[in-house]
Coordinates of C-alpha atoms and ligand atoms in Angstrom, one line a residue:
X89 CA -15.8 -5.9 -24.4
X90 CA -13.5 -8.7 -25.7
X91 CA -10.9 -9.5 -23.4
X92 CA -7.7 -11.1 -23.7
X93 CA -6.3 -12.6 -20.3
X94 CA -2.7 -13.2 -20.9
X95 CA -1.8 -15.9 -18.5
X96 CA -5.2 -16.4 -17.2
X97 CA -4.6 -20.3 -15.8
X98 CA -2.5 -18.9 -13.1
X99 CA -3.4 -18.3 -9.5
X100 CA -5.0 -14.2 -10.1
X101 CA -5.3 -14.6 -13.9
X102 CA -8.2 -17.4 -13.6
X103 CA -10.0 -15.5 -10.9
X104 CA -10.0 -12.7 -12.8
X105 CA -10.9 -13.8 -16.0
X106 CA -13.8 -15.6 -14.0
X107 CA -15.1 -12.4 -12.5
X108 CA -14.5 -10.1 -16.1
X109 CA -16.4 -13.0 -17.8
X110 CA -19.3 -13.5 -14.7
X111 CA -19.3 -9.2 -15.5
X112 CA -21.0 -10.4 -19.2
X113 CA -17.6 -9.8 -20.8
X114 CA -16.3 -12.0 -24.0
X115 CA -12.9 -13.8 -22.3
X116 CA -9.9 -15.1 -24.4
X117 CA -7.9 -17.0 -22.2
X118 CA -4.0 -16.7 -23.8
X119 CA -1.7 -19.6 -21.5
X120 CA 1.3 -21.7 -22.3
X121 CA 0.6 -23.3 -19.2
X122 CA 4.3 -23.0 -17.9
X123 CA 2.8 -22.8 -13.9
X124 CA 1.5 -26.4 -14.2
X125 CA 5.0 -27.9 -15.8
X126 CA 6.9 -25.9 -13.0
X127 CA 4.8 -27.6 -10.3
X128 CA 6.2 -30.7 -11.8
X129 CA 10.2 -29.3 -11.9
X130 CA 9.5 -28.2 -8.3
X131 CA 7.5 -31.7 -7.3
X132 CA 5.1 -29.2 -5.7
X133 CA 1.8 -29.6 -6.2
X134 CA -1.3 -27.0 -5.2
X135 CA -3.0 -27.5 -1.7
X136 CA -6.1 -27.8 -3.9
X137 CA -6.5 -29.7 -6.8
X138 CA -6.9 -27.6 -9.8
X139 CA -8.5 -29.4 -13.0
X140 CA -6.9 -28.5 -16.2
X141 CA -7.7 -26.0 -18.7
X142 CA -10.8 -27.7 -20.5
X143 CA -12.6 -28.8 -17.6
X144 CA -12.1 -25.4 -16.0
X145 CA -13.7 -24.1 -19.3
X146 CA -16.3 -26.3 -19.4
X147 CA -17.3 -26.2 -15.8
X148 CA -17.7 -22.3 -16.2
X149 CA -20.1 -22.6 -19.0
X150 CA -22.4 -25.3 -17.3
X151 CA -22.4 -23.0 -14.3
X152 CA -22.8 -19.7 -16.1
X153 CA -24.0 -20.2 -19.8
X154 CA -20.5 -18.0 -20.9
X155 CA -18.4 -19.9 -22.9
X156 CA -14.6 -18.7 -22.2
X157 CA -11.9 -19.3 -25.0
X158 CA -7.9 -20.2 -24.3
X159 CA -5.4 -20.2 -26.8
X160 CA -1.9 -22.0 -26.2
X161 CA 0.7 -19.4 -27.1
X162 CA 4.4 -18.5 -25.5
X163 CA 4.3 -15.4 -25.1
X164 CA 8.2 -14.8 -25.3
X165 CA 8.6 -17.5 -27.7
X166 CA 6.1 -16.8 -30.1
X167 CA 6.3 -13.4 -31.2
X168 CA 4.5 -14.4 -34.9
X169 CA 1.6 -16.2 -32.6
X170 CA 1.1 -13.9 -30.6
X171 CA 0.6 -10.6 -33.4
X172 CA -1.6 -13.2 -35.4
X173 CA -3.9 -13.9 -32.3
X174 CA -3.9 -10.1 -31.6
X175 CA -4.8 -9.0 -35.3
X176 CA -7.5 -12.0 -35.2
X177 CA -9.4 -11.2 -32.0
X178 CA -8.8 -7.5 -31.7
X179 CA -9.4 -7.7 -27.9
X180 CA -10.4 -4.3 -26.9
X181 CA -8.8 -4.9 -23.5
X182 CA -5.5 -7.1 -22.9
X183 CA -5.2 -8.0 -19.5
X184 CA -1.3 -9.2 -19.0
X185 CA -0.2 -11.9 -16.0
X186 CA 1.8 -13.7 -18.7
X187 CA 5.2 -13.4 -16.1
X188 CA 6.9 -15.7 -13.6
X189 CA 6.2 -14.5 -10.0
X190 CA 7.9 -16.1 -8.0
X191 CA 10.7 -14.0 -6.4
X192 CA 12.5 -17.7 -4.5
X193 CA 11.5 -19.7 -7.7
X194 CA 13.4 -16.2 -10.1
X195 CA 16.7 -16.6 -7.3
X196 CA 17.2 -20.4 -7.1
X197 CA 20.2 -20.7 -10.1
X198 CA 21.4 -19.3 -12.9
X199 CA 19.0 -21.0 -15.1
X200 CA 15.8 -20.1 -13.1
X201 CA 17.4 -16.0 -13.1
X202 CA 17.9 -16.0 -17.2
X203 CA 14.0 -17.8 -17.5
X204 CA 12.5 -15.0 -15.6
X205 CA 14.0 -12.3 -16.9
X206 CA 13.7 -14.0 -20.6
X207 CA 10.3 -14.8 -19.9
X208 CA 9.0 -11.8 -18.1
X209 CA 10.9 -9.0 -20.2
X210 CA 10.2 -11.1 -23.5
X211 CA 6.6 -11.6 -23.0
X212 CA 6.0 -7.6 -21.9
X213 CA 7.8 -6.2 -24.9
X214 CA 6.5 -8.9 -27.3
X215 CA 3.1 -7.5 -26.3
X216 CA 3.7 -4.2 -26.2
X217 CA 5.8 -4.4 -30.0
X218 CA 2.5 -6.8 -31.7
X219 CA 0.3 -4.3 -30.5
X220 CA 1.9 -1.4 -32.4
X221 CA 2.7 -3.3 -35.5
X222 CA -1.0 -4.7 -35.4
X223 CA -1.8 -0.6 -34.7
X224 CA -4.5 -2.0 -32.4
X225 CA -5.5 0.4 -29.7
X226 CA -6.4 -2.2 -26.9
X227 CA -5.9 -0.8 -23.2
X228 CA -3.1 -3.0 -22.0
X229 CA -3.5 -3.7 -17.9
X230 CA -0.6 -4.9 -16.7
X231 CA -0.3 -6.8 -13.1
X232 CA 3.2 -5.5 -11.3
X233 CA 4.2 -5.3 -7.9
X234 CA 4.5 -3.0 -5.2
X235 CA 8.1 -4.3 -5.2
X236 CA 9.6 -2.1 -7.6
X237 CA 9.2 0.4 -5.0
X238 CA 11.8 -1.7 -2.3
X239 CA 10.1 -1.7 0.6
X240 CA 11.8 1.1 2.9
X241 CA 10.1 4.5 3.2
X242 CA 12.0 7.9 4.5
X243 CA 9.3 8.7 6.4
X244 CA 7.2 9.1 3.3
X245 CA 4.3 7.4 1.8
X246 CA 5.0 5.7 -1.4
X247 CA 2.8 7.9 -4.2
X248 CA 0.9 5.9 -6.8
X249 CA 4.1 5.4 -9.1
X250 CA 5.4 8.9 -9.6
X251 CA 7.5 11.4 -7.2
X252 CA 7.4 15.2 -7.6
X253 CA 10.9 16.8 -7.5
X254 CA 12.4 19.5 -7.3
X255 CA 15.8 20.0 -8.8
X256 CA 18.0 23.1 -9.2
X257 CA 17.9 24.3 -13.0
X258 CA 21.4 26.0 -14.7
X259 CA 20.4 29.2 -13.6
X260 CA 19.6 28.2 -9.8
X261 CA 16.1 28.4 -10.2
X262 CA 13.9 25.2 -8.8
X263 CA 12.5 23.0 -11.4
X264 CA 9.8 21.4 -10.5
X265 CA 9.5 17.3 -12.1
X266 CA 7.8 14.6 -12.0
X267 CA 9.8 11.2 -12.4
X268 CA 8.8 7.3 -12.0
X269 CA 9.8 6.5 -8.3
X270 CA 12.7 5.0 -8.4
X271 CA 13.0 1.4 -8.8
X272 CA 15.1 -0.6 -5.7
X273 CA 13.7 -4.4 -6.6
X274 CA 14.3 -7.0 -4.2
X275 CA 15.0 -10.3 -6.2
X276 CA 15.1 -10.9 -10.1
X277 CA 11.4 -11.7 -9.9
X278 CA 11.0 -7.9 -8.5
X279 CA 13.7 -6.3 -11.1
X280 CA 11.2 -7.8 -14.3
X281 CA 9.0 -5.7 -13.1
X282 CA 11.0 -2.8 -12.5
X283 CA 12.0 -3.4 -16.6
X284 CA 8.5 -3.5 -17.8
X285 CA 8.0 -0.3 -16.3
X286 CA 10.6 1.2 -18.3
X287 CA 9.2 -0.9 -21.1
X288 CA 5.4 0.9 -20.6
X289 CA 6.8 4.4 -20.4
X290 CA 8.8 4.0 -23.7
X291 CA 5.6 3.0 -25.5
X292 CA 3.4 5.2 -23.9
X293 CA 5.7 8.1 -24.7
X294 CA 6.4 6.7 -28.5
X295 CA 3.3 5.3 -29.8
X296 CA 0.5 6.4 -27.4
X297 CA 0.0 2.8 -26.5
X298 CA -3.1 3.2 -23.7
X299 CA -1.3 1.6 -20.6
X300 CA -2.3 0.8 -17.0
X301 CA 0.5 -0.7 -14.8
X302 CA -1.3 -2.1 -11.6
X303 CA 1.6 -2.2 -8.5
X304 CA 0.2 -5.0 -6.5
X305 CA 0.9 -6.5 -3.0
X306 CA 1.0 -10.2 -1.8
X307 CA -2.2 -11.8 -2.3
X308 CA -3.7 -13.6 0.1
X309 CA -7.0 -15.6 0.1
X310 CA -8.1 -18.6 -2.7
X311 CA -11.5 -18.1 -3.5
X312 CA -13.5 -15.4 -5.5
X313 CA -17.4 -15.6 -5.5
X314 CA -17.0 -17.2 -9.1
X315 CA -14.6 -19.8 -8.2
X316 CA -17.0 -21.1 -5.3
X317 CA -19.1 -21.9 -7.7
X318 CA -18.0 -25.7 -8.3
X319 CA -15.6 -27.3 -7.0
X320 CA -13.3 -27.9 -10.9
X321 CA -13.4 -24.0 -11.0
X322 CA -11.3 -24.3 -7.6
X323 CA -8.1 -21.7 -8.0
X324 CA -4.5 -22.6 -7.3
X325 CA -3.2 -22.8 -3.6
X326 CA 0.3 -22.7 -3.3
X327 CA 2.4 -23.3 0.1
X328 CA 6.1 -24.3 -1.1
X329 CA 9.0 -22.6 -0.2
X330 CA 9.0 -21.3 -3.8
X331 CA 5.6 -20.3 -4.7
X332 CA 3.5 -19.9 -1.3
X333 CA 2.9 -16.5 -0.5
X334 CA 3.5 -15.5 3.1
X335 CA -0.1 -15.4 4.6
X336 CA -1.4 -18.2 2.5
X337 CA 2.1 -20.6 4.0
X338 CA 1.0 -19.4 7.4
X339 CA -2.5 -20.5 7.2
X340 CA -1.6 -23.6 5.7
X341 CA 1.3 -24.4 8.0
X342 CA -1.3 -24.0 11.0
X343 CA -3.6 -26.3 9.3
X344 CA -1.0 -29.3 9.2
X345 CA 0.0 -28.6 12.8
X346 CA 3.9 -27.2 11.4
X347 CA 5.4 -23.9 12.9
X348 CA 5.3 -21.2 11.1
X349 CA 7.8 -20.2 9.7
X350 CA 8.6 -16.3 10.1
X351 CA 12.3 -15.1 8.5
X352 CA 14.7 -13.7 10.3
X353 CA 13.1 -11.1 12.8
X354 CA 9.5 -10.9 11.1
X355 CA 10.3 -7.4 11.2
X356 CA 9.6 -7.1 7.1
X357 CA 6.5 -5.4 6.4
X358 CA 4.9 -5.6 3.3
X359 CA 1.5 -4.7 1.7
X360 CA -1.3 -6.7 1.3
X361 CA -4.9 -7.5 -0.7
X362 CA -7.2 -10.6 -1.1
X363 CA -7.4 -12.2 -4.5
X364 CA -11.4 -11.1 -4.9
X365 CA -10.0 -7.4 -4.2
X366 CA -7.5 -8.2 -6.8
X367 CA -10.5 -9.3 -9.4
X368 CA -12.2 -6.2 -8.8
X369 CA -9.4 -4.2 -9.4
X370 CA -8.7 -5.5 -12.2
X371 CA -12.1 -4.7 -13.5
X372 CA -12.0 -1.2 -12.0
X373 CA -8.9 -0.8 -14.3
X374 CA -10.2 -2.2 -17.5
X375 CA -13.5 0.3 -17.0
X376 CA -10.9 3.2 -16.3
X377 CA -8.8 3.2 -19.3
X378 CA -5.7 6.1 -20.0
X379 CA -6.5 8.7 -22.8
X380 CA -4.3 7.9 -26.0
X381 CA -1.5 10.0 -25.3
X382 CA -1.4 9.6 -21.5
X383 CA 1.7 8.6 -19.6
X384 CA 0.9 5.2 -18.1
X385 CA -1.5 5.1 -15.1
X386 CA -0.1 3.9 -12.3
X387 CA -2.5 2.2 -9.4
X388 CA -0.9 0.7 -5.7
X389 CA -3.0 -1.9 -5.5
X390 CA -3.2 -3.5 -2.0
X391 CA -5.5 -2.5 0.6
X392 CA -3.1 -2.9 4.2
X393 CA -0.1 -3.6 5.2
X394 CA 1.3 -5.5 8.1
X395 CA 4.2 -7.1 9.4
X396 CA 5.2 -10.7 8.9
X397 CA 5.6 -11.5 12.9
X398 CA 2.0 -9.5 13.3
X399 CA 0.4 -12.1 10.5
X400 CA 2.1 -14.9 12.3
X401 CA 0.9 -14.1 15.7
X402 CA -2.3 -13.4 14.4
X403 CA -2.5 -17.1 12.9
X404 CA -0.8 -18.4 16.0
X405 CA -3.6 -16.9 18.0
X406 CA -6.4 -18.1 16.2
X407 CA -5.3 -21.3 15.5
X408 CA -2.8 -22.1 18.4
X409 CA 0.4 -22.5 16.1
X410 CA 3.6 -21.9 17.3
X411 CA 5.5 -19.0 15.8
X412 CA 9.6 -20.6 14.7
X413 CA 12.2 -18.1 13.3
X414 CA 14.1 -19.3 10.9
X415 CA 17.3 -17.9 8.9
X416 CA 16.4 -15.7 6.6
X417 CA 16.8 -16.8 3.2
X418 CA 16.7 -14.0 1.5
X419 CA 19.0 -10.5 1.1
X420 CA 16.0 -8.1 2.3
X421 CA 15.8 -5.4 5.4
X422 CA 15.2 -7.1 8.6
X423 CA 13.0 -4.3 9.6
X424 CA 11.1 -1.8 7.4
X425 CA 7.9 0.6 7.7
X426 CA 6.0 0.9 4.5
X427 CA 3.3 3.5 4.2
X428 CA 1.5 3.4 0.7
X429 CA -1.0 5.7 -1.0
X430 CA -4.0 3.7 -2.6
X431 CA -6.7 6.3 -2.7
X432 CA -6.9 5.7 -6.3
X433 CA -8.6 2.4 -6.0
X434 CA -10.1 3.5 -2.8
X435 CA -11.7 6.6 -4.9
X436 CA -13.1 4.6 -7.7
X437 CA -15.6 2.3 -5.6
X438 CA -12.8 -0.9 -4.3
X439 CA -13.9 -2.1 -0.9
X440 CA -11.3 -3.6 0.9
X441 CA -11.7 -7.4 2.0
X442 CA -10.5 -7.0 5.6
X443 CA -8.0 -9.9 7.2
X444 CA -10.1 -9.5 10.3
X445 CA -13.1 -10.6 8.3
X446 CA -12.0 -13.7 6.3
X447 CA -9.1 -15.0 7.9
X448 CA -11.1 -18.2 9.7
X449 CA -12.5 -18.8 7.0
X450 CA -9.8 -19.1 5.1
X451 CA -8.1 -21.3 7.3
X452 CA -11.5 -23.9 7.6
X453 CA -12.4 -24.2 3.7
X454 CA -9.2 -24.4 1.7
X455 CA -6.2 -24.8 4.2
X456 CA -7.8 -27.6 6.3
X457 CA -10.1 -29.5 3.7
X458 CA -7.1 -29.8 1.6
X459 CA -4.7 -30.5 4.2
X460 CA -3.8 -34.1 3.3
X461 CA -2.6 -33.2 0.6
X462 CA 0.5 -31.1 2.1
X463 CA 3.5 -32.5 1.2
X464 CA 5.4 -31.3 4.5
X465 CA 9.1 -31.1 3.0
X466 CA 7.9 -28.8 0.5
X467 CA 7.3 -26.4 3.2
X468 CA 10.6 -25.0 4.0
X469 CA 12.4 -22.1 1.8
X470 CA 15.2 -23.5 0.2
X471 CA 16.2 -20.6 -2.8
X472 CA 19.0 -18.6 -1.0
X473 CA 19.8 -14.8 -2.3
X474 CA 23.5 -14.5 -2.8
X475 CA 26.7 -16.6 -2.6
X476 CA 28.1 -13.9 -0.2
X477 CA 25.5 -14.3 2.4
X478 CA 25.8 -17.8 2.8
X479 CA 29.1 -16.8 3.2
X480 CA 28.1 -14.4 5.7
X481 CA 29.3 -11.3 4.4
X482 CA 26.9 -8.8 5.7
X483 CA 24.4 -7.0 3.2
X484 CA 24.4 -3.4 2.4
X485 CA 21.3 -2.1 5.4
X486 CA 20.9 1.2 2.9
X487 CA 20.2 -0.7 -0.2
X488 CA 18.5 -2.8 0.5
X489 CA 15.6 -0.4 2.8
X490 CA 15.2 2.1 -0.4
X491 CA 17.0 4.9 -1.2
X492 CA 17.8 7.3 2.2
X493 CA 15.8 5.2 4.3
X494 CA 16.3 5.1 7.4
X495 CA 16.6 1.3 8.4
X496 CA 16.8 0.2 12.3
X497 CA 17.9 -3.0 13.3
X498 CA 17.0 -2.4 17.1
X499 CA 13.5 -0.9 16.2
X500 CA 11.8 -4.3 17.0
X501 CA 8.5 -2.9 17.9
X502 CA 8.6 0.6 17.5
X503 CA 7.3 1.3 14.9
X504 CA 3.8 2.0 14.7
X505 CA 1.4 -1.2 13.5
X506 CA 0.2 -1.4 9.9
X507 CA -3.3 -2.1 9.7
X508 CA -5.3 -0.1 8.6
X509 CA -7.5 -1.0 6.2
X510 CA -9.3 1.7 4.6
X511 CA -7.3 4.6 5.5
X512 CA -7.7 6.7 2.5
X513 CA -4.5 9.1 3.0
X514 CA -2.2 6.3 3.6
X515 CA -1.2 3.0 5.6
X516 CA 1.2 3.3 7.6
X517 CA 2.8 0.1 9.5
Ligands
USQ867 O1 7.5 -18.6 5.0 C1 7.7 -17.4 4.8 C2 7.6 -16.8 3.5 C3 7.9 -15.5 3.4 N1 8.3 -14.8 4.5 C4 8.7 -13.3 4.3 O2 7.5 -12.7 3.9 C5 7.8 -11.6 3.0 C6 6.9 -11.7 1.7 O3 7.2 -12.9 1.0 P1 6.2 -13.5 0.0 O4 6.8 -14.8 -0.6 O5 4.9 -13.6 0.6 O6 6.1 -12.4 -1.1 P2 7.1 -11.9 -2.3 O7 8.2 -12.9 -2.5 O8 7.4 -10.5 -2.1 O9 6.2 -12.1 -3.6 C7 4.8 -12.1 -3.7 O10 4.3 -10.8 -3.5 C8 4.7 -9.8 -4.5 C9 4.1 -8.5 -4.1 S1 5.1 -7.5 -3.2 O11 5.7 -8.3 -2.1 O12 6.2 -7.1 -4.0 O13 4.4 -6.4 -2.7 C10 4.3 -10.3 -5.9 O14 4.8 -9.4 -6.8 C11 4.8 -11.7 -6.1 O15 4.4 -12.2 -7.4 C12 4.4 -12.7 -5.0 O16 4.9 -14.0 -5.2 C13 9.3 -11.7 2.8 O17 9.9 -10.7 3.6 C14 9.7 -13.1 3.2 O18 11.0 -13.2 3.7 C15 8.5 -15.3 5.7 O19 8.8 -14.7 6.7 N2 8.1 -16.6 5.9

């Protein structure tokens, strides 16, 4: 198949355009190569040094004999660039990671709130608009996040992006629905995503656009079998307080010999996957397309979930770190349990990269070969949520644990661990 990877330099676009081309696909890398520029704003450079663009493209085809394409086009910018290149190529398959995903980096000002949403929710229904008015029928897999979920559960699993209801009809009768679960984002970063959902179902309901919509967890890991393969294929390894993703900062931090640094209570639990699960996901996806007509399929794509003082002590443990909490910087639930259905994935073949398994590794290849290059006062999280916390005015427990949830602040260990890789019915933590 022809495959358009729409922000494909980033840290899961390259590894996965890497793995769909190593799977003898023809790859169009589309990039405007905005990550690199905000490693400059930010003065933050990836833990391991990534080569640009044509060197990545080059290494790939001395190493593999496939000869991957990239365009330069802005996405939300370049609405007349981007039909042109979709009428042109008439990719079979667009795979879209064109969107700022940083949830500290989407909450630092003003400024960095209107990019993301102008970026994200430009980019999304640019696509979605071009592919209608170019009446290509490309299946469009979108990366989102298992945050438009918010990260509190009533004692239920999160389903794989709808809810069954039941509602009572005008004569009193029960009426049986299913809806999109609803949305309860945690940071700007998290509501983009929320809008593109609204943004798939639209055009899956009014032009039988063919639509997967993948709800992803935090990534952790750096490599994928193709970007072992030389060293300038090497993928992106972030650690700052903006774009370091919790595991990957903790694995890092005990690398350097700095404490790690857990928020608040550690109590958040969140779900999980490694980046080579990611890659295979995404190929699962692309080889499991929606009917024309379909409502957009929805996947959960992580494979556990654990709690941030669990990962931390984990690290500590096998690396003799110490453990530091640290105000919170961010407006989130001190304490949550998150059980998430992922059979889906599980169903169609995906098996699940265990922490247990490549954690040292991690830790030995890419956080401490690299670690002279940390920049140590990168490290700490400096994007705050809201005005009012700083001024200390307390947040709203309900909203921000999900609709109904039950949220405890005095539940520090009690509720069950979440690791449990595998489960097929569900995971709880
Ligand atoms: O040094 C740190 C960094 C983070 N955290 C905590 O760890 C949790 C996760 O933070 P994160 O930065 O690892 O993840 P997040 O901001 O949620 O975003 C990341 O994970 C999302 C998936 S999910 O979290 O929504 O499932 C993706 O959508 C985003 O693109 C990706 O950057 C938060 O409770 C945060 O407060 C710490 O305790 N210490």
């Amino acid at each position: 198949m022809l495959i358009a990877v729409l922000g494909g330099d980033g840290f899961c676009g390259w590894p996965a355009a890497l793995h769909l081309s190593d799977l003898g696909h023809e790859v169009v890398i589309v990039d405007n190569l905005v990550r690199r520029r905000i490693d400059e704003e930010l003065g933050a450079q990836s833990l391991t040094p990534i080569a640009g663009i044509e060197e990545r493209l080059a290494a790939w085809h001395e190493v593999s004999g496939q000869q991957m394409r990239f365009r330069d086009i802005d996405l939300a910018q370049d609405y007349e660039g981007l039909r042109s290149f979709l009428d042109t190529e008439r990719p079979d398959v667009v795979v879209h990671f064109a969107e700022q995903r940083s949830a500290p980096y989407s909450m630092k000002s003003p400024r960095h709130k209107r990019y993301t949403v102008d970026n994200n929710t430009g980019a999304t229904h640019n696509l979605l608009c071009a592919l209608v008015e170019t009446g290509l029928d490309a299946h469009l897999v979108h990366l989102g996040t298992m945050g438009v979920y918010g990260y509190g559960t009533a004692g239920m699993a999160i389903p794989e992006g709808y809810l069954d209801v039941q509602i009572s009809g005008d004569d009193g009768a029960q009426v049986d629905q299913q809806i999109l679960y609803p949305t309860n984002p945690g940071s700007v970063y998290h509501m983009t995503k929320c809008m593109d959902q609204q943004l798939f179902a639209y055009y899956a309901k009014n032009d039988a656009l063919r639509i997967t919509d993948l709800h992803q967890g935090i990534i952790w890991g750096t490599h994928t079998d193709q970007t072992l393969r030389d060293e300038r294929l090497i993928n992106r390894f972030d650690y700052d307080g903006d774009y370091g993703t919790v595991l990957n900062r903790f694995l890092m931090q005990a690398a350097v010999g700095y404490p790690l640094t857990v928020h608040g209570t550690g109590g958040q639990t969140r779900a999980f996957i490694h980046l080579r699960d990611m890659a295979r996901c995404v190929q699962i996806a692309v080889e499991n397309p929606p009917a024309r007509g379909d409502r957009v399929k929805i996947f959960n794509q992580m494979t556990q979930t654990h709690r941030v003082r669990d990962l931390a002590e984990l690290v500590a443990r096998i690396s003799d770190a110490e453990v530091e909490l640290v105000p919170n910087p961010r407006h989130e639930a001190a304490e949550n349990e998150l059980h998430v259905h992922n059979e889906t994935f599980l169903d169609l073949g995906l098996e699940p990269t265990l922490l247990e398994e490549g954690l040292l590794m991690e830790v030995e290849d890419v956080a401490r070969r690299y670690a002279d290059r940390a920049d140590l006062d990168k490290i700490p999280c400096t994007s705050t949520w809201t005005s009012a916390q700083e001024a200390g005015v307390p947040a709203s427990r309900a909203a921000l644990a999900g609709a109904g949830a039950p949220v405890s602040t005095e539940g520090r260990g009690e509720a069950t661990a979440g690791d449990r890789a595998g489960d097929r019915a569900e995971h709880p933590a």
